[in-house]
Tab-separated table of C-alpha atoms in Angstrom:
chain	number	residue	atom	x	y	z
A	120	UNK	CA	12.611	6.623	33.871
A	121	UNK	CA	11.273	9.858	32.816
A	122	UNK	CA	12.937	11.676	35.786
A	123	UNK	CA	16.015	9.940	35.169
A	124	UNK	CA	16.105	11.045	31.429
A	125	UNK	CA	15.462	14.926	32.405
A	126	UNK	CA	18.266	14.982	34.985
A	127	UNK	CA	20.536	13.992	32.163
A	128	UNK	CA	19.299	16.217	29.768
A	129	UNK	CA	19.653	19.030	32.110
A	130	UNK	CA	22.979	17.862	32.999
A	131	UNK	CA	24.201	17.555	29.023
A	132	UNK	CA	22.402	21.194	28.395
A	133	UNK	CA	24.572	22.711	31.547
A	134	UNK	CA	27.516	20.951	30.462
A	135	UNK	CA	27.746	19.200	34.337
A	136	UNK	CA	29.197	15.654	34.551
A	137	UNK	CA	26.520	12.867	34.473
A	138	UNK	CA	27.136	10.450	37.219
A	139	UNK	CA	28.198	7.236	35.837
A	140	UNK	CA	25.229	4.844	35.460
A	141	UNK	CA	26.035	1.743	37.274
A	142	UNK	CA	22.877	-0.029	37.002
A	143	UNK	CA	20.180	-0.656	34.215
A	144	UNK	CA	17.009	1.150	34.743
A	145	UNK	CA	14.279	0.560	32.626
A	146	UNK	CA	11.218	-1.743	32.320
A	147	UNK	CA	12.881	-4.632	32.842
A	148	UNK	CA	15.785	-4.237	35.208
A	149	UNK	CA	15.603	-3.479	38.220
A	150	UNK	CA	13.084	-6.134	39.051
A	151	UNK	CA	9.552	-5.882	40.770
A	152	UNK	CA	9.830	-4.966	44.536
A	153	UNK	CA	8.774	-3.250	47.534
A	154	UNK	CA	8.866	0.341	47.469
A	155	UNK	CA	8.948	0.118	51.049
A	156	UNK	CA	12.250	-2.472	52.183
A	157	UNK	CA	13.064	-2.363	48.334
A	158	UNK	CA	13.319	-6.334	48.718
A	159	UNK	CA	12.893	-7.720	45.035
A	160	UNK	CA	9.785	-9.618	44.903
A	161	UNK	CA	9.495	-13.699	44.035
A	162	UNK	CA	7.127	-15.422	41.350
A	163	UNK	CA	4.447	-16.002	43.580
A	164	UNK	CA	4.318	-12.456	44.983
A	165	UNK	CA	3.743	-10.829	41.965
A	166	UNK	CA	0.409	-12.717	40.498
A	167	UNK	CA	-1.898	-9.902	39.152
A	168	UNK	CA	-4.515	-10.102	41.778
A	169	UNK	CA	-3.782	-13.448	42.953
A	170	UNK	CA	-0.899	-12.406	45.493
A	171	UNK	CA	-2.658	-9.215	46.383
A	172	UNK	CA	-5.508	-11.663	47.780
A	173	UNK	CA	-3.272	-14.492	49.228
A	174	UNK	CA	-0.449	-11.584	51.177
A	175	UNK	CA	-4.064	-9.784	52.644
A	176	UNK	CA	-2.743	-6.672	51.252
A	177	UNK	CA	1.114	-6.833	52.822
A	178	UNK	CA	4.370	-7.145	51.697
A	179	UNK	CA	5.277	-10.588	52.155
A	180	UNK	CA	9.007	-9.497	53.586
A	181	UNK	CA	8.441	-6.658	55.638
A	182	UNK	CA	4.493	-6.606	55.986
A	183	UNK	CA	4.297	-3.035	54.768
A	184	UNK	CA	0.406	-2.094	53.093
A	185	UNK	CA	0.390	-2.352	49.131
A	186	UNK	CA	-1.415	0.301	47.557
A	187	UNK	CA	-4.442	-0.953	46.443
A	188	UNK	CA	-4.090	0.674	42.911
A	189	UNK	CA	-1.577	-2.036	42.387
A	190	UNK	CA	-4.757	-4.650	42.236
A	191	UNK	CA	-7.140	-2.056	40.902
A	192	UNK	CA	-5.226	-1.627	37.678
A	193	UNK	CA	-4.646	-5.432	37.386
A	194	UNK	CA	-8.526	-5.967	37.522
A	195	UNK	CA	-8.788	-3.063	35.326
A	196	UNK	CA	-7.350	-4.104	32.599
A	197	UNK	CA	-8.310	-7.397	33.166
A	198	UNK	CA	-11.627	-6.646	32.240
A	199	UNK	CA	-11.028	-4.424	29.600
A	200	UNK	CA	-9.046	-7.284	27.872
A	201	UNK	CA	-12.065	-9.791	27.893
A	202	UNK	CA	-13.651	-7.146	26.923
A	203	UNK	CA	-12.070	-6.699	23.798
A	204	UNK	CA	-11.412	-10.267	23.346
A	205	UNK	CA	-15.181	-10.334	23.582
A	206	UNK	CA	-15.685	-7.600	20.804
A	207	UNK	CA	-13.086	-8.996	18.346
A	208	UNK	CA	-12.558	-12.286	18.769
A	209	UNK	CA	-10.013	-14.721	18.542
A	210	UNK	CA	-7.882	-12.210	15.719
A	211	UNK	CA	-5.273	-9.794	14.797
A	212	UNK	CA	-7.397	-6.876	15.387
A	213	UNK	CA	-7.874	-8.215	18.870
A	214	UNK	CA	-3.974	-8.804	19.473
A	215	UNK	CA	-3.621	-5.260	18.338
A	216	UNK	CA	-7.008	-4.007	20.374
A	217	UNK	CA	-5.352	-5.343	23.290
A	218	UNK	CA	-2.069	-3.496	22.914
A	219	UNK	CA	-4.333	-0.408	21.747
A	220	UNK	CA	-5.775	-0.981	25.446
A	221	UNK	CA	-2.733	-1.140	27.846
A	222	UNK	CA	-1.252	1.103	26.303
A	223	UNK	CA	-3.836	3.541	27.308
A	224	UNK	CA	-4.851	2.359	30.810
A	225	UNK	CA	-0.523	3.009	31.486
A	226	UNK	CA	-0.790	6.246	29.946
A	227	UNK	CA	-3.781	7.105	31.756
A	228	UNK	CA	-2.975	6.219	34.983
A	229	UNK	CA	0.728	8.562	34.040
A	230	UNK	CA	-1.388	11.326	32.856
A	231	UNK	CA	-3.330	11.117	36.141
A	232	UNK	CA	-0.537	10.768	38.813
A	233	UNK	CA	2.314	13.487	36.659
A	234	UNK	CA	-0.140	15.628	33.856
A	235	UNK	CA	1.938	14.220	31.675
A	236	UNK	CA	1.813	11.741	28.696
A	237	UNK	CA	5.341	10.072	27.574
A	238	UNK	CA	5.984	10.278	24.198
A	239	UNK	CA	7.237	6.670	24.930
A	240	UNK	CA	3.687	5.824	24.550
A	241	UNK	CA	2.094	8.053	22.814
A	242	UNK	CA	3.845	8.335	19.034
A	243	UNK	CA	4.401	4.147	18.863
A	244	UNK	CA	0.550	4.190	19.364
A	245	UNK	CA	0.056	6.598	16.587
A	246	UNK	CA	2.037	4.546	14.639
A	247	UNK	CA	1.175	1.221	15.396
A	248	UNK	CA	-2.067	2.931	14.411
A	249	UNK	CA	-1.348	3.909	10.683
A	250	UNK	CA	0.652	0.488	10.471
A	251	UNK	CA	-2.407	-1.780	11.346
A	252	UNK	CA	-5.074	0.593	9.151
A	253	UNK	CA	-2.711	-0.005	6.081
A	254	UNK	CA	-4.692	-3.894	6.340
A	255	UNK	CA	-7.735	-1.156	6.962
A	256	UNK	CA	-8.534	-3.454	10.107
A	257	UNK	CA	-10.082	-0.860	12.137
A	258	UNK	CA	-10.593	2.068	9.455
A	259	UNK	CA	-9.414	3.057	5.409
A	260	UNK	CA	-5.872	4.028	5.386
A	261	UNK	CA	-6.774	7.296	3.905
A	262	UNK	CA	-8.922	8.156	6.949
A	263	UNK	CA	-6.537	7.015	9.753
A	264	UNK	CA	-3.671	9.336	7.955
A	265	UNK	CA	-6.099	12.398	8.185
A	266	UNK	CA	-7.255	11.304	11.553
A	267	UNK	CA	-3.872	11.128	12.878
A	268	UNK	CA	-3.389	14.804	11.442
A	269	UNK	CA	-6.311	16.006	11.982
A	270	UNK	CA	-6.454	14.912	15.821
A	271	UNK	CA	-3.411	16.903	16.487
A	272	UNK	CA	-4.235	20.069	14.896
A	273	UNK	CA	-7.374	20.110	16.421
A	274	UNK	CA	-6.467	20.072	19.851
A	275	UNK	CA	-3.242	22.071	19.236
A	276	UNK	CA	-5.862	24.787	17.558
A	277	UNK	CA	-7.502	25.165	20.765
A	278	UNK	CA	-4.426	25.196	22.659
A	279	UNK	CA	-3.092	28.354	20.943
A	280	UNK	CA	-6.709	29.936	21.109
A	281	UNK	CA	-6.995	29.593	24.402
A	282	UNK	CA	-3.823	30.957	25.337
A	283	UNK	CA	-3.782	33.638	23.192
A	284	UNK	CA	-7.214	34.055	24.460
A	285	UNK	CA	-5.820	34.466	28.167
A	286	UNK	CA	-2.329	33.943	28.335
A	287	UNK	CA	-2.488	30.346	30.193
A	288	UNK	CA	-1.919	26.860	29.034
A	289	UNK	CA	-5.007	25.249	29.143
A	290	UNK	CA	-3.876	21.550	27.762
A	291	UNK	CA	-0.279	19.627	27.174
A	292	UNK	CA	1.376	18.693	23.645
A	293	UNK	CA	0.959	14.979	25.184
A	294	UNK	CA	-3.073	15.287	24.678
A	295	UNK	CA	-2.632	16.303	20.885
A	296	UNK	CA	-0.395	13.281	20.384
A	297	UNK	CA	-2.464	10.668	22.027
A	298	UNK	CA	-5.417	12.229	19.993
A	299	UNK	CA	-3.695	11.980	17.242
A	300	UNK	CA	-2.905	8.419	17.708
A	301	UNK	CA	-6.875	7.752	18.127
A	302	UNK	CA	-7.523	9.365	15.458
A	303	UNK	CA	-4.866	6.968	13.503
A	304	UNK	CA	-6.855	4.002	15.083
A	305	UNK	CA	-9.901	4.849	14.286
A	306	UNK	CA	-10.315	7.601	11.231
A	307	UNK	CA	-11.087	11.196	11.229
A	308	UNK	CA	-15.027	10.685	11.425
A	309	UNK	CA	-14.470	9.497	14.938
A	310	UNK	CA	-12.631	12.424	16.326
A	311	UNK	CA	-15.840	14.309	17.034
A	312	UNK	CA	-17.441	11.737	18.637
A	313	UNK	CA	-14.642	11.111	20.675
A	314	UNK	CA	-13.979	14.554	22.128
A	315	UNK	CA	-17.392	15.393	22.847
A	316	UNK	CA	-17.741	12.379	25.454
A	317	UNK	CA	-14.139	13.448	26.495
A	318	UNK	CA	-14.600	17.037	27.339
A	319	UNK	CA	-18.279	16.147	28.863
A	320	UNK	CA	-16.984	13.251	31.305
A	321	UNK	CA	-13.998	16.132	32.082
A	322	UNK	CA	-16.241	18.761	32.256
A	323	UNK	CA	-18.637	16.927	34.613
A	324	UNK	CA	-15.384	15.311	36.753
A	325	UNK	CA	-13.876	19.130	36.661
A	326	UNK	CA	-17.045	20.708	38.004
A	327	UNK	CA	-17.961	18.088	40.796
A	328	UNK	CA	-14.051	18.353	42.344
A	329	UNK	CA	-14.641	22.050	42.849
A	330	UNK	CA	-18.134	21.914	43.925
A	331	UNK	CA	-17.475	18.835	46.476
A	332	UNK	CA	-13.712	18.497	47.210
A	333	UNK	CA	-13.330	22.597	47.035
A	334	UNK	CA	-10.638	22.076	44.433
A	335	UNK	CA	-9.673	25.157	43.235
A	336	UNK	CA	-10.430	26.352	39.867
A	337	UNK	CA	-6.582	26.730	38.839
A	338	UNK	CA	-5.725	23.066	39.776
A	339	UNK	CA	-4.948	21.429	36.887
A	340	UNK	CA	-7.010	18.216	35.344
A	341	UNK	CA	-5.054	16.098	33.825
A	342	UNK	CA	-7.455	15.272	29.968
A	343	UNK	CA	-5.495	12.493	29.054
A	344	UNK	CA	-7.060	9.521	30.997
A	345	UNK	CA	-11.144	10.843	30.028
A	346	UNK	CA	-9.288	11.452	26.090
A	347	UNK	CA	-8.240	7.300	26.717
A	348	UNK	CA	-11.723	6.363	28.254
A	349	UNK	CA	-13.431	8.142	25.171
A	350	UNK	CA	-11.174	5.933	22.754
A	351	UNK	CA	-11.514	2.866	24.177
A	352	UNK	CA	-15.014	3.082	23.661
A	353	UNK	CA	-14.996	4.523	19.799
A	354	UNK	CA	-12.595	1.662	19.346
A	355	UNK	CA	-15.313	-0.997	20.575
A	356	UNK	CA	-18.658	0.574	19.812
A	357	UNK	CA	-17.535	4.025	17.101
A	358	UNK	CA	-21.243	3.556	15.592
A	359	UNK	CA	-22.796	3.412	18.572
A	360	UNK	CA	-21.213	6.370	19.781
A	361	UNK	CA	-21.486	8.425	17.056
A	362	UNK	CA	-25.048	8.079	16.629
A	363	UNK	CA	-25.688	9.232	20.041
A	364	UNK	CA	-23.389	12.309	20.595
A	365	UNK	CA	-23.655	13.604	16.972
A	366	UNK	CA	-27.196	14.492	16.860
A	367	UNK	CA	-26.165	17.288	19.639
């Protein structure tokens, strides 16, 4: 969808002809199916987990291999949903907790695959953010607004240090937004907390590639999925967190 979206701005910018769109593409049309015989998939094909198990991995049309992401997201964010569900309870801060979590694991797993984060994902957050704090359900109004703020000039402050510093880019605009959007969820006083377990995870992940998979040093990280990890688990246990990482 992305890709789709830059060919057409391209194409509006060099005044080309779009090619006529002749069918729907977004989340919910075309429907689920094989990226290999492109044969749309049925119900009972397409049970998180469940089908994965009961097709032994295969399509069930042309017995082509499924990527085993496909299950290891499903279980993913199955458990982070009881996990939450757990935390919270049966409530509307769990409702939005949950949508707080998927929307992170698919952003994530974006970040991961493209270094990018879609604004598709990341301002709605942000606001879904300052809409849910005006209740104060997971911090005061007053400190989600300066978190959301504050979350983006922080990281946007480093961004312009660094490359004035050396003339590189060393992060996207995507990271300020989605830290901005945490910072909406969850107030200003857990920005700190969450970008020192961030950068250390990252820093630790970034150092072990080059040492052990003699990734070079230029090869971009993507920071969005360890910024996500960090949030999920200021969102869930914030005191917790805070108490440990701020003393250093």
């Amino acid at each position: 969808m992305m890709e789709a979206d830059w060919r057409a701005h391209c194409a509006e910018l060099e005044g080309r002809p779009q090619a006529p769109v002749s069918v729907p593409y977004n989340l919910w049309t075309p429907r689920s199916h094989c990226p290999t015989c492109r044969t749309p998939l049925r119900v009972r094909d397409n049970i998180p987990l469940v089908s994965y198990l009961w097709l032994r991995g295969r399509c069930a049309h042309c017995g082509a291999r499924i990527s085993p992401r496909y299950p290891a997201v499903e279980a993913l964010s199955a458990a982070l949903s009881a996990l939450v569900a757990w935390r919270f309870g049966f409530s509307a801060a769990a409702a939005l907790a949950l949508i707080f979590t998927w929307t992170l694991i698919a952003a994530s797993f974006i970040d991961a695959d493209t270094t990018l984060l879609p604004d598709q994902l990341t301002l709605p957050l942000l606001w879904l953010g300052l809409l849910a704090n005006l209740s104060a359900v997971f911090a005061p109004l007053a400190d989600a607004v300066i978190g959301a703020a504050a979350g983006y000039v922080v990281l946007w402050s480093i961004y312009w240090l660094f490359k004035l510093a050396t003339g590189k880019e060393g992060m996207g605009y995507g990271d300020f937004k989605l830290l901005a959007a945490l910072g909406a969820w969850m107030g200003w006083k857990m920005l700190l907390p969450i970008l020192l377990l961030s950068s250390l995870v990252a820093a630790i992940v970034g150092i072990a590639l080059i040492a052990l998979a003699q990734r070079g040093r230029e090869v971009p990280i993507a920071f969005g999925p360890y910024l996500a990890a960090a949030g999920f688990v200021a969102l869930l246990y914030g005191d917790t967190l805070a108490s440990r990482l701020l003393p250093f």
